[in-house]
Amino acid sequence: MKYVVVTGGVLSGLGKGVTASSIGVLLKSAGLRVTAIKIDPYVNSDAGTMSPFEHGEVFVLDDGGEADLDLGNYERFLDISLSKDNNITTGKVYSSVIEKERRGDYLGKTVQVVPHITDEIQNWIERVACVSSDSSSLPPDACVIELGGTVGDIESAPFVESLRQFQFRVGRENICFVHVSLVPVMGPVGEQKTKPTQHTVKELRGLGIIPDILVCRSEVPLIDETREKLSAFCHVSPEAVISAHDVVNIYHVPIMMDKQGVSKLLSNKLNFKLKKDRKLLDDWEIMANHVNSLEEIVTIAMVGKYTGLSDSYLSVIKALQHSSYSVGRKLIIDWIESNNLEDEVKVSNPELYEDSWRMLKEADGILVPGGFGSRGIEGKIKAAKYARENKVPYLGVCLGLQIATIEFCRNVLGIENANSAEFAEDTENPVIIFMPEISKTHMGGTMRLGTKSTPFLVDDCKIRRLYGNKSHVDERHRHRYEVNPELIEKIESAGLVFVGKDETGQRCEIMELKNHPYYVGTQYHPEFKSRPNRPSPPFLGLLKAACGIEI
Ligand code: GLN
């Protein structure tokens, strides 16, 4: 097993995840089967209890793991499927060690960070690295490990120490350390500053890890002088100082790294042969150029809750982008704060209200993504109503399906005050109810989570066609509420048909409105399985309909 460890310095948000994923692509194109592990030094067991507005989206895995969004990057870049064990957190490591301690596994010993926590981390990595993550079912040849946070943080210290020890466990010839840093450009002549990188490498080396490759994030390509200076001060050969300058789209990153010799560096360090056939990288280049070449615009209005962190909806954005590449359009997402479509704002801030409505009306398609809590719900219901009545393509994901159902019950079936028990616990007309099996006492990992099968119940409908007329779909879930089974018949007889239900035939999974160009909702989150060259079918449907392409 070959390991590539990606650490980061200076500041967070440098694109370590994209670097790690791109290295994975290079390894894969060299003919290796690649898997990935993300280490998150926070104390939460998983990302499921964290706010997406602070931490970025919660990425859901097949086995129901609620993980950091970087696992989504790995899945999309490497076309693999990971499990919850591919995301290691301080919370998980300590839980496991404490459980063993209670069981008596360390009987007689004082349980300590070194060696017990650090051994646990290393054992975990070795165990998970061998688990197949692609369709071959064969064990991987290489594992990319990304350490979250910044080297030097208190929280990440046990992980850095584990990785330091790990190089001796697996042999120096089987592990490559990549450190991602920042080279700011300052002053009137745009001088590339190396000091922050010098400091972070010094810190890393002080902890016993000598980087083999330095990936330097900067606005512009590194000049030779900078490269040489970094090489001299950071004890890395000049050719191992890689310039990760800004590029027009992320698909260029693996290509940019390959052109600077990263594949060669990896193959020398880890002692594997590079394949002559470069098809995978050639395909990436074609895709990267295709993305650049798109000109004609398609606009999708995203009606949700925002705090300015677009990472909160990362997979949804990716799924829209993948679909836009497929229909050959340049995607513009208009972010609409759903609150601003509500009547109250018409009074308090008429300009904002008008602007928001104008944006909604000018969009080619409307998307209501997943969400929790009652803020902005009425605005989303208004957006769903507008899309239904004006035959504007609409996709509702999870909460978006529930919203469309509430709207339909209120305005088509005339069920006054129809609502979800999530927003009005004692509502007289609960159209969306709490699922009976869900815990009311524990929040972490207790939703209906992960991949479940949804059989289609209707022979011919748009969404089934989009899925290639399959008998069923396997998509990922994350919810606590569902459409009230008692109302299904009534809703369906008025034209909103639940064309896919779960295997019991009770739980609504996919809805499609009759006599509408595209009005679809899914209780699951199709965005998590979208791939650059295999866009998620419900999203592709939205984009096709938004471009006037028949489905
Ligand atoms: N809040 C809703 C539920 O729990 C929708 C969840 C979601 O959109 N992921 O059912």
Coordinates of C-alpha atoms and ligand atoms in Angstrom, one line a residue:
M1 CA 0.0 0.0 0.0
K2 CA 1.3 3.4 -1.0
Y3 CA 0.3 6.4 1.2
V4 CA 0.3 10.1 0.3
V5 CA -0.3 12.3 3.3
V6 CA -1.5 15.9 2.6
T7 CA -1.1 18.4 5.3
G8 CA -1.6 22.2 5.3
G9 CA 0.0 25.2 6.7
V10 CA -0.4 29.0 7.1
L11 CA -4.2 29.2 6.9
S12 CA -7.2 27.0 6.3
G13 CA -9.2 27.1 3.1
L14 CA -6.2 26.8 0.8
G15 CA -7.7 24.0 -1.2
K16 CA -6.0 21.0 0.5
G17 CA -9.0 18.9 -0.5
V18 CA -8.7 19.7 -4.1
T19 CA -4.9 19.1 -3.9
A20 CA -5.5 15.7 -2.2
S21 CA -8.2 14.7 -4.8
S22 CA -6.0 15.8 -7.7
I23 CA -3.1 13.7 -6.4
G24 CA -5.6 10.9 -6.3
V25 CA -6.3 11.5 -9.9
L26 CA -2.6 11.4 -10.8
L27 CA -2.2 8.1 -8.9
K28 CA -5.3 6.7 -10.6
S29 CA -4.1 7.7 -14.0
A30 CA -0.8 6.0 -13.3
G31 CA -2.8 2.8 -13.0
L32 CA -3.3 2.5 -9.3
R33 CA -6.5 1.8 -7.5
V34 CA -6.9 4.8 -5.1
T35 CA -8.9 5.4 -2.0
A36 CA -8.9 8.3 0.4
I37 CA -9.1 9.1 4.1
K38 CA -10.0 12.5 5.6
I39 CA -8.8 13.2 9.1
D40 CA -10.8 15.9 10.9
P41 CA -9.3 16.9 14.3
Y42 CA -12.6 18.2 15.8
V43 CA -14.1 16.4 18.8
N44 CA -17.5 15.8 17.1
S45 CA -18.0 12.1 16.1
D46 CA -19.0 13.3 12.7
A47 CA -20.1 16.3 10.8
G48 CA -23.8 15.5 11.2
T49 CA -24.3 17.8 14.2
M50 CA -22.4 20.7 12.7
S51 CA -24.0 23.7 11.0
P52 CA -23.4 23.7 7.2
F53 CA -23.3 27.5 7.4
E54 CA -20.2 27.3 9.6
H55 CA -18.6 24.2 8.5
G56 CA -19.8 23.6 4.9
E57 CA -22.2 21.0 3.8
V58 CA -22.6 17.6 5.5
F59 CA -21.7 15.0 2.9
V60 CA -23.7 11.8 3.2
L61 CA -22.1 8.5 2.3
D62 CA -23.7 5.2 1.1
D63 CA -23.6 3.7 4.6
G64 CA -25.2 6.7 6.1
G65 CA -22.0 8.3 7.4
E66 CA -22.4 12.1 7.7
A67 CA -19.0 13.4 6.7
D68 CA -16.9 16.4 5.9
L69 CA -17.4 17.8 2.4
D70 CA -13.9 16.7 1.3
L71 CA -15.2 13.2 1.0
G72 CA -17.5 14.5 -1.7
N73 CA -14.4 15.9 -3.5
Y74 CA -12.7 12.5 -3.4
E75 CA -15.8 10.6 -4.5
R76 CA -16.3 13.0 -7.5
F77 CA -12.7 13.3 -8.5
L78 CA -11.9 9.6 -8.2
D79 CA -15.3 8.2 -8.9
I80 CA -15.3 6.0 -5.8
S81 CA -17.7 5.4 -2.9
L82 CA -16.4 5.8 0.6
S83 CA -17.7 4.7 4.0
K84 CA -18.0 6.5 7.3
D85 CA -14.7 4.9 8.4
N86 CA -12.9 6.9 5.7
N87 CA -13.5 10.0 7.8
I88 CA -11.5 9.9 11.1
T89 CA -12.3 12.4 13.8
T90 CA -10.9 13.0 17.3
G91 CA -14.4 12.0 18.6
K92 CA -14.4 8.7 16.8
V93 CA -10.8 7.8 17.9
Y94 CA -11.4 8.7 21.5
S95 CA -14.8 6.8 21.6
S96 CA -13.1 3.7 20.3
V97 CA -10.2 3.9 22.8
I98 CA -12.5 4.6 25.7
E99 CA -14.7 1.7 24.8
K100 CA -11.6 -0.6 24.6
E101 CA -10.5 0.7 28.0
R102 CA -13.9 -0.1 29.5
R103 CA -13.8 -3.5 28.0
G104 CA -10.4 -4.1 29.7
D105 CA -8.3 -4.3 26.6
Y106 CA -5.6 -2.2 28.2
L107 CA -5.9 -3.8 31.6
G108 CA -3.2 -2.8 34.0
K109 CA -2.0 0.1 31.7
T110 CA -2.3 3.8 32.0
V111 CA -4.1 4.8 28.8
Q112 CA -2.4 7.7 27.1
V113 CA -2.4 9.8 23.9
V114 CA 1.0 8.2 23.0
P115 CA 0.8 5.3 22.4
H116 CA -2.8 4.4 22.7
I117 CA -4.5 7.2 20.7
T118 CA -1.7 7.3 18.2
D119 CA -1.8 3.5 17.7
E120 CA -5.5 3.6 17.3
I121 CA -5.2 6.2 14.5
Q122 CA -2.5 4.2 12.7
N123 CA -4.5 0.9 13.0
W124 CA -7.5 2.7 11.7
I125 CA -5.7 4.1 8.7
E126 CA -4.2 0.7 7.8
R127 CA -7.5 -1.0 8.2
V128 CA -9.5 1.4 6.1
A129 CA -6.9 1.9 3.4
C130 CA -7.4 -1.8 2.3
V131 CA -11.1 -1.5 1.9
S132 CA -12.2 -1.4 -1.7
S133 CA -13.9 1.8 -2.8
D134 CA -14.5 1.3 -6.5
S135 CA -16.6 -1.0 -8.6
S136 CA -13.8 -3.5 -8.9
S137 CA -14.2 -4.7 -5.3
L138 CA -10.4 -5.2 -5.2
P139 CA -8.3 -3.6 -2.5
P140 CA -6.7 -0.3 -3.3
D141 CA -3.1 0.2 -4.1
A142 CA -2.8 3.7 -2.8
C143 CA -4.5 5.8 -0.2
V144 CA -4.5 9.6 0.0
I145 CA -4.8 10.9 3.6
E146 CA -5.7 14.5 4.1
L147 CA -5.2 16.0 7.5
G148 CA -7.7 18.7 8.2
G149 CA -6.8 22.0 9.9
T150 CA -3.4 23.6 10.0
V151 CA -0.2 22.0 11.2
G152 CA 0.6 23.4 14.6
D153 CA -3.0 23.4 15.9
I154 CA -3.4 21.8 19.3
E155 CA -6.2 19.6 18.1
S156 CA -4.2 18.0 15.2
A157 CA -1.1 17.2 17.3
P158 CA -2.0 13.5 18.0
F159 CA -2.7 13.0 14.3
V160 CA 0.6 14.6 13.2
E161 CA 2.4 12.4 15.7
S162 CA 0.6 9.3 14.4
L163 CA 1.6 10.1 10.9
R164 CA 5.2 10.7 11.9
Q165 CA 5.3 7.3 13.5
F166 CA 3.4 5.8 10.6
Q167 CA 6.3 6.4 8.2
F168 CA 8.3 3.9 10.1
R169 CA 5.5 1.4 10.3
V170 CA 4.9 1.3 6.6
G171 CA 8.4 2.2 5.4
R172 CA 9.7 5.5 4.1
E173 CA 9.5 4.1 0.5
N174 CA 5.7 3.7 0.8
I175 CA 4.8 7.1 2.1
C176 CA 5.0 10.6 0.6
F177 CA 4.3 13.8 2.5
V178 CA 2.8 16.7 0.6
H179 CA 2.5 20.0 2.4
V180 CA 0.2 22.7 1.1
S181 CA 1.1 26.3 1.8
L182 CA 0.4 29.8 0.8
V183 CA 2.7 32.2 -1.2
P184 CA 1.1 35.6 -0.9
V185 CA 1.9 38.3 -3.5
M186 CA 2.6 41.7 -2.0
G187 CA 3.8 45.1 -2.7
P188 CA 3.7 47.3 -5.9
V189 CA 5.9 44.9 -7.9
G190 CA 3.9 41.8 -6.8
E191 CA 6.7 40.1 -4.9
Q192 CA 6.0 36.5 -4.0
K193 CA 6.6 36.0 -0.3
T194 CA 8.1 32.8 1.0
K195 CA 8.3 33.5 4.7
P196 CA 4.9 32.0 5.7
T197 CA 5.9 28.8 3.9
Q198 CA 9.3 28.7 5.5
H199 CA 7.6 29.0 8.9
T200 CA 5.0 26.3 8.4
V201 CA 7.6 23.9 7.0
K202 CA 9.8 24.6 10.0
E203 CA 6.9 23.8 12.2
L204 CA 6.2 20.5 10.4
R205 CA 9.8 19.4 10.5
G206 CA 9.9 20.3 14.1
L207 CA 7.1 17.7 14.5
G208 CA 9.2 15.1 12.7
I209 CA 7.7 15.2 9.3
I210 CA 9.8 16.3 6.3
P211 CA 7.7 17.2 3.3
D212 CA 8.6 15.5 0.0
I213 CA 6.5 17.9 -2.1
L214 CA 5.5 21.4 -1.4
V215 CA 2.3 22.7 -3.0
C216 CA 2.3 26.4 -3.0
R217 CA -1.0 28.2 -3.4
S218 CA -0.7 31.6 -5.0
E219 CA -2.6 33.9 -7.3
V220 CA 0.0 33.7 -10.1
P221 CA 2.5 31.0 -11.1
L222 CA 5.6 30.8 -8.9
I223 CA 8.7 32.3 -10.5
D224 CA 12.0 30.4 -10.6
E225 CA 13.5 32.6 -7.9
T226 CA 10.7 31.9 -5.5
R227 CA 10.9 28.2 -6.2
E228 CA 14.7 28.2 -5.5
K229 CA 14.3 30.2 -2.4
L230 CA 11.6 27.8 -1.0
S231 CA 13.8 24.9 -2.0
A232 CA 16.8 26.3 -0.1
F233 CA 14.9 27.2 3.0
C234 CA 12.5 24.3 3.2
H235 CA 14.8 21.4 2.4
V236 CA 12.8 20.3 -0.6
S237 CA 14.3 19.9 -4.1
P238 CA 13.4 22.7 -6.5
E239 CA 11.4 20.4 -8.8
A240 CA 9.3 19.3 -5.8
V241 CA 8.2 22.9 -5.2
I242 CA 4.9 23.0 -7.1
S243 CA 3.0 26.1 -8.1
A244 CA -0.7 25.7 -7.4
H245 CA -1.8 29.1 -8.9
D246 CA -5.3 30.1 -9.6
V247 CA -6.9 28.3 -12.5
V248 CA -10.2 29.0 -14.3
N249 CA -11.8 25.7 -13.1
I250 CA -10.7 23.0 -10.7
Y251 CA -10.5 20.3 -13.4
H252 CA -7.3 22.0 -14.5
V253 CA -5.6 21.3 -11.1
P254 CA -4.5 17.6 -11.8
I255 CA -3.3 18.6 -15.2
M256 CA -1.4 21.6 -13.9
M257 CA 0.2 19.3 -11.3
D258 CA 1.1 16.6 -13.8
K259 CA 2.7 19.2 -16.1
Q260 CA 5.0 20.2 -13.2
G261 CA 6.1 16.7 -12.8
V262 CA 4.1 15.6 -9.7
S263 CA 3.2 12.2 -11.2
K264 CA 6.9 11.6 -11.8
L265 CA 7.8 12.7 -8.3
L266 CA 5.2 10.4 -6.8
S267 CA 6.3 7.5 -8.9
N268 CA 10.0 8.0 -7.9
K269 CA 9.2 8.5 -4.2
L270 CA 6.7 5.6 -4.0
N271 CA 8.5 3.4 -6.4
F272 CA 5.7 2.6 -8.9
K273 CA 5.8 2.7 -12.7
L274 CA 3.9 5.4 -14.6
K275 CA 1.5 4.0 -17.3
K276 CA 2.2 5.0 -20.9
D277 CA -1.5 5.3 -21.6
R278 CA -2.6 8.8 -20.4
K279 CA -6.3 8.4 -21.3
L280 CA -7.6 9.4 -17.9
L281 CA -5.6 12.7 -17.8
D282 CA -6.4 13.4 -21.5
D283 CA -10.1 13.0 -20.6
W284 CA -9.7 15.4 -17.7
E285 CA -8.1 17.9 -20.0
I286 CA -10.9 17.6 -22.5
M287 CA -13.4 18.2 -19.7
A288 CA -11.5 21.1 -18.3
N289 CA -11.4 22.8 -21.7
H290 CA -15.0 22.0 -22.4
V291 CA -16.0 23.7 -19.2
N292 CA -14.0 26.8 -20.2
S293 CA -15.6 26.9 -23.6
L294 CA -19.2 27.2 -22.4
E295 CA -20.8 30.5 -23.3
E296 CA -24.5 30.4 -23.6
I297 CA -26.0 30.9 -20.2
V298 CA -28.6 29.0 -18.2
T299 CA -29.8 30.6 -14.9
I300 CA -31.0 28.6 -11.9
A301 CA -32.5 30.3 -8.9
M302 CA -31.5 28.6 -5.7
V303 CA -34.0 29.5 -3.0
G304 CA -32.6 28.8 0.4
K305 CA -31.0 30.1 3.6
Y306 CA -27.7 31.8 3.1
T307 CA -24.9 33.2 5.1
G308 CA -22.5 33.7 2.3
L309 CA -20.7 30.3 2.6
S310 CA -21.3 28.6 -0.7
D311 CA -19.7 25.5 0.6
S312 CA -23.0 24.9 2.5
Y313 CA -24.5 23.7 -0.7
L314 CA -21.3 22.3 -2.4
S315 CA -22.7 19.1 -3.8
V316 CA -25.8 20.8 -5.1
I317 CA -23.7 23.3 -6.9
K318 CA -21.5 20.5 -8.3
A319 CA -24.6 18.5 -9.4
L320 CA -25.9 21.6 -11.2
Q321 CA -22.5 22.3 -12.8
H322 CA -22.1 18.6 -14.0
S323 CA -25.5 18.9 -15.6
S324 CA -24.7 22.2 -17.2
Y325 CA -21.6 20.7 -18.8
S326 CA -23.8 18.0 -20.2
V327 CA -26.3 20.4 -21.8
G328 CA -23.4 22.6 -23.0
R329 CA -24.4 25.7 -21.1
K330 CA -22.6 28.1 -18.7
L331 CA -24.3 27.9 -15.4
I332 CA -25.3 31.0 -13.4
I333 CA -26.7 30.4 -10.0
D334 CA -28.9 33.2 -8.6
W335 CA -28.9 32.9 -4.8
I336 CA -32.3 33.9 -3.4
E337 CA -32.7 34.3 0.3
S338 CA -36.1 32.7 0.7
N339 CA -37.1 35.1 3.5
N340 CA -36.9 37.9 1.0
L341 CA -39.8 36.5 -1.1
E342 CA -42.1 36.8 1.9
D343 CA -44.8 39.5 2.4
E344 CA -43.2 40.9 5.5
V345 CA -40.2 42.0 3.5
K346 CA -42.5 43.6 1.0
V347 CA -43.3 46.1 3.8
S348 CA -40.0 46.3 5.5
N349 CA -37.7 46.4 2.5
P350 CA -39.7 46.7 -0.8
E351 CA -36.6 47.0 -2.9
L352 CA -35.1 43.8 -1.7
Y353 CA -38.5 42.0 -2.1
E354 CA -38.8 43.3 -5.7
D355 CA -35.2 42.3 -6.6
S356 CA -35.7 38.8 -5.2
W357 CA -38.9 38.3 -7.1
R358 CA -37.4 39.7 -10.3
M359 CA -34.4 37.3 -9.9
L360 CA -36.8 34.4 -9.4
K361 CA -38.9 35.3 -12.4
E362 CA -36.0 35.8 -14.7
A363 CA -34.5 32.3 -13.9
D364 CA -34.8 29.4 -16.3
G365 CA -35.3 27.0 -13.5
I366 CA -35.9 27.0 -9.7
L367 CA -34.2 24.7 -7.2
V368 CA -35.2 24.4 -3.5
P369 CA -32.4 22.5 -1.8
G370 CA -32.4 20.5 1.5
G371 CA -32.7 22.3 4.7
F372 CA -33.8 22.3 8.3
G373 CA -35.8 24.6 10.6
S374 CA -38.6 27.0 9.9
R375 CA -36.8 30.2 8.8
G376 CA -37.7 31.2 5.2
I377 CA -40.2 28.4 4.7
E378 CA -43.0 30.6 3.5
G379 CA -40.8 32.2 0.8
K380 CA -39.8 28.7 -0.4
I381 CA -43.5 27.8 -0.6
K382 CA -44.1 30.9 -2.7
A383 CA -41.3 30.0 -5.0
A384 CA -42.7 26.5 -5.5
K385 CA -46.2 28.0 -6.2
Y386 CA -44.7 30.3 -8.8
A387 CA -42.9 27.4 -10.5
R388 CA -46.0 25.2 -10.5
E389 CA -48.4 27.8 -11.8
N390 CA -46.1 29.3 -14.4
K391 CA -44.7 26.1 -15.6
V392 CA -41.1 27.0 -14.7
P393 CA -38.9 23.9 -14.3
Y394 CA -38.6 23.1 -10.6
L395 CA -36.5 20.6 -8.6
G396 CA -37.1 20.2 -4.9
V397 CA -34.5 18.2 -3.0
C398 CA -35.5 16.6 0.3
L399 CA -37.0 19.7 2.0
G400 CA -37.7 21.0 -1.5
L401 CA -40.1 18.0 -2.0
Q402 CA -41.8 18.7 1.3
I403 CA -42.2 22.3 0.4
A404 CA -43.8 21.5 -3.0
T405 CA -46.1 19.0 -1.2
I406 CA -47.2 21.6 1.3
E407 CA -47.8 24.2 -1.4
F408 CA -49.9 21.7 -3.5
C409 CA -52.0 20.8 -0.5
R410 CA -52.6 24.4 0.4
N411 CA -53.3 25.8 -3.0
V412 CA -54.6 22.9 -5.1
L413 CA -56.3 20.7 -2.5
G414 CA -57.4 23.8 -0.5
I415 CA -56.2 22.4 2.8
E416 CA -55.8 25.6 4.6
N417 CA -52.8 26.0 6.8
A418 CA -51.3 22.7 5.5
N419 CA -47.9 22.5 7.1
S420 CA -45.0 20.4 8.2
A421 CA -44.7 19.2 11.8
E422 CA -41.2 20.4 11.6
F423 CA -42.3 24.1 11.3
A424 CA -45.5 23.9 13.3
E425 CA -45.5 21.0 15.7
D426 CA -49.2 21.2 16.6
T427 CA -50.4 22.0 13.1
E428 CA -54.0 20.9 12.4
N429 CA -53.1 19.8 8.9
P430 CA -49.8 18.0 9.0
V431 CA -48.9 17.3 5.4
I432 CA -45.4 16.4 6.4
I433 CA -44.9 14.3 9.6
F434 CA -42.1 13.1 11.8
M435 CA -41.1 9.6 10.8
P436 CA -42.1 7.2 13.5
E437 CA -38.7 5.4 13.8
I438 CA -36.6 8.5 14.4
S439 CA -35.2 9.3 17.8
K440 CA -36.6 12.2 19.7
T441 CA -33.9 12.2 22.3
H442 CA -30.6 11.9 20.2
M443 CA -29.7 14.1 17.3
G444 CA -26.4 12.6 16.1
G445 CA -26.6 9.9 13.4
T446 CA -30.3 9.3 14.1
M447 CA -32.0 10.6 10.9
R448 CA -33.0 8.3 8.1
L449 CA -29.6 8.1 6.5
G450 CA -27.7 6.7 3.6
T451 CA -28.5 4.8 0.5
K452 CA -31.9 3.2 0.2
S453 CA -33.5 1.6 -2.8
T454 CA -36.5 3.4 -4.4
P455 CA -38.5 1.3 -6.9
F456 CA -40.4 3.2 -9.6
L457 CA -44.2 2.7 -9.5
V458 CA -45.0 4.3 -12.7
D459 CA -44.0 3.0 -16.1
D460 CA -43.5 6.2 -18.0
C461 CA -42.6 9.5 -16.4
K462 CA -39.9 12.1 -17.0
I463 CA -37.8 11.3 -14.0
R464 CA -37.8 7.5 -14.8
R465 CA -36.7 8.3 -18.3
L466 CA -33.9 10.5 -16.9
Y467 CA -32.7 7.5 -14.9
G468 CA -32.6 5.4 -18.1
N469 CA -35.9 3.6 -17.4
K470 CA -34.4 1.7 -14.5
S471 CA -36.7 -0.4 -12.3
H472 CA -35.3 1.4 -9.2
V473 CA -32.8 3.9 -8.0
D474 CA -30.3 3.8 -5.1
E475 CA -29.8 7.2 -3.7
R476 CA -28.7 8.8 -0.4
H477 CA -31.0 10.1 2.3
R478 CA -30.8 12.4 5.3
H479 CA -34.1 13.4 6.8
R480 CA -36.5 13.1 9.8
Y481 CA -39.8 14.0 8.2
E482 CA -41.9 12.5 5.4
V483 CA -45.1 13.1 3.4
N484 CA -48.1 12.1 5.5
P485 CA -49.1 8.6 4.1
E486 CA -52.8 9.4 4.9
L487 CA -52.8 12.2 2.3
I488 CA -51.1 10.4 -0.5
E489 CA -54.1 9.2 -2.4
K490 CA -55.7 12.6 -2.3
I491 CA -52.6 14.4 -3.5
E492 CA -52.0 11.9 -6.3
S493 CA -55.6 12.1 -7.6
A494 CA -55.1 15.8 -8.1
G495 CA -52.0 15.3 -10.3
L496 CA -49.0 15.3 -8.1
V497 CA -47.9 11.7 -8.4
F498 CA -45.4 10.0 -6.1
V499 CA -43.8 7.9 -8.9
G500 CA -41.3 6.3 -6.6
K501 CA -41.8 5.0 -3.0
D502 CA -39.6 3.1 -0.7
E503 CA -39.7 -0.7 -0.7
T504 CA -42.6 -0.8 1.7
G505 CA -44.6 1.2 -0.8
Q506 CA -45.6 3.6 2.0
R507 CA -42.9 6.3 2.0
C508 CA -42.8 8.9 -0.7
E509 CA -39.5 9.3 -2.4
I510 CA -40.0 10.9 -5.9
M511 CA -42.8 13.2 -6.9
E512 CA -43.6 14.5 -10.4
L513 CA -46.4 16.8 -11.4
K514 CA -48.5 16.0 -14.4
N515 CA -48.8 18.5 -17.2
H516 CA -45.8 20.5 -16.3
P517 CA -42.5 20.7 -18.2
Y518 CA -40.5 19.6 -15.1
Y519 CA -41.8 19.7 -11.6
V520 CA -39.9 17.1 -9.6
G521 CA -39.1 16.5 -6.0
T522 CA -36.9 13.8 -4.4
Q523 CA -37.0 12.9 -0.7
Y524 CA -33.4 11.7 -1.1
H525 CA -30.4 13.8 -2.0
P526 CA -29.4 12.9 -5.6
E527 CA -26.5 15.5 -5.6
F528 CA -24.2 13.2 -3.6
K529 CA -23.9 10.8 -6.4
S530 CA -23.4 13.2 -9.2
R531 CA -20.1 12.9 -11.2
P532 CA -18.6 15.4 -13.6
N533 CA -19.2 13.0 -16.6
R534 CA -22.3 11.4 -15.1
P535 CA -24.6 14.1 -13.9
S536 CA -27.3 13.3 -11.4
P537 CA -30.5 12.5 -13.4
P538 CA -32.9 14.8 -11.4
F539 CA -30.5 17.7 -11.8
L540 CA -29.9 16.9 -15.5
G541 CA -33.7 17.0 -15.9
L542 CA -33.9 20.4 -14.3
L543 CA -31.1 21.8 -16.6
K544 CA -32.6 20.1 -19.7
A545 CA -36.0 21.6 -19.0
A546 CA -34.5 25.0 -18.2
C547 CA -32.8 24.9 -21.6
G548 CA -36.0 23.8 -23.3
I549 CA -34.7 20.4 -24.2
E550 CA -37.4 17.7 -24.3
I551 CA -37.0 14.9 -21.7
Ligands
GLN1 N1 -35.9 19.0 7.5 C1 -36.4 18.0 6.6 C2 -36.4 16.7 7.3 O1 -35.8 16.4 8.2 C3 -35.6 18.0 5.3 C4 -34.2 17.5 5.5 C5 -33.4 17.8 4.3 O2 -33.7 18.6 3.5 N2 -32.2 17.2 4.3 O3 -37.1 15.8 6.8

